[in-house]
């Protein structure tokens, strides 16, 4: 029987698979972006190239399997399937919170997926708040060494922790500790929210502390206050969580805000990403990589082939979008003027 952190991870997966855990009346904001169709694209569809780079590795598509899970029997199956698919498709892949790897001997193989994904960028993660609960650069480095990760990302999740019955709530004075981790760990350190978003002001503070890339993880997808509400055994917390069912910064607004503050920082767009068209919109307004999580989760409970099929569809949708505006490469897409944002066409500028 699973206990503690391992039990919590299983509960998270099951709620995300079976319950409505998205925010209420909250979207990514990407519906305000539209592409201007090009009836004469002047490119061969077969020549469209999705390749790009991340963490100094060439990848076949600008996509990331976002951090989801680990540390449970169900997570082991999910992560194995995701890893096999990510390697085949050339997507970067993130691990779920690797604190469980250090705190429990159970299901450690759910994190040890490097053998299934030997060449793609692999990202480990730990909650940033754990730097106030006995974790530091040494523990982060140990996680990197155990997993063979190319990077470790610090997750920022204050609202989730506030609703979670077991939540860690001391977020005080984290920046100096983040800076120390960035100095001492021998791989790039990223920063990621869990679905409520990072704006430009916070991104600047994190970047100045040594963070190498930002994953905005904006609102519009899974709301972790709602997931924790479903888990909670505390009536007061369950009731209070209802007031936050539309909390967070829409993903589009996060991308625009961070990119306006930090023009060159590698930027990952996650949070409510469902299709390749969503991905194209995010890339057009400033993202460098697009992360998918719950969109892949159901397939990952089935088989690696099911995950590959879902990835194939996302890639096809991105290619069709690029064909529809005459963009042959990701660089062309990022620089296109065949887009309207809140009704304003860049073609008119």
Tab-separated table of N, CA and C in Angstrom, residues 13 25 45 51 63 76 83 152 189 205 207 283 313 315 323:
chain	number	residue	atom	x	y	z
A	13	UNK	N	-2.678	11.836	-10.205
A	13	UNK	CA	-2.905	11.264	-11.537
A	13	UNK	C	-4.379	10.921	-11.731
A	25	UNK	N	-14.238	29.249	-16.218
A	25	UNK	CA	-14.234	30.512	-16.968
A	25	UNK	C	-12.825	31.099	-17.084
A	45	UNK	N	4.749	21.137	-48.644
A	45	UNK	CA	4.405	20.640	-47.310
A	45	UNK	C	5.461	19.660	-46.804
A	51	UNK	N	12.277	21.200	-36.613
A	51	UNK	CA	13.438	21.056	-35.735
A	51	UNK	C	13.821	22.376	-35.070
A	63	UNK	N	8.732	20.813	-28.900
A	63	UNK	CA	7.764	20.326	-27.938
A	63	UNK	C	8.436	19.697	-26.727
A	76	UNK	N	5.031	4.984	-12.823
A	76	UNK	CA	6.108	4.249	-13.483
A	76	UNK	C	5.700	3.860	-14.902
A	83	UNK	N	8.509	8.336	-22.045
A	83	UNK	CA	9.929	8.390	-22.409
A	83	UNK	C	10.189	7.724	-23.753
A	152	UNK	N	17.618	20.856	-14.251
A	152	UNK	CA	16.629	20.708	-13.198
A	152	UNK	C	15.807	21.985	-13.161
A	189	UNK	N	19.501	25.563	-14.608
A	189	UNK	CA	18.372	25.512	-13.684
A	189	UNK	C	17.251	26.375	-14.256
A	205	UNK	N	13.250	38.707	-11.765
A	205	UNK	CA	13.888	38.379	-10.485
A	205	UNK	C	14.558	37.008	-10.540
A	207	UNK	N	15.553	35.364	-13.285
A	207	UNK	CA	16.671	35.406	-14.233
A	207	UNK	C	17.894	36.062	-13.594
A	283	UNK	N	4.235	29.966	-30.111
A	283	UNK	CA	5.536	30.206	-30.740
A	283	UNK	C	5.562	31.556	-31.447
A	313	UNK	N	-0.422	13.667	-34.082
A	313	UNK	CA	-1.501	14.592	-34.391
A	313	UNK	C	-1.115	16.031	-34.076
A	315	UNK	N	1.894	17.295	-34.009
A	315	UNK	CA	2.876	17.731	-35.008
A	315	UNK	C	2.206	18.037	-36.340
A	323	UNK	N	1.843	25.472	-42.962
A	323	UNK	CA	1.530	25.423	-44.388
A	323	UNK	C	0.498	26.490	-44.741
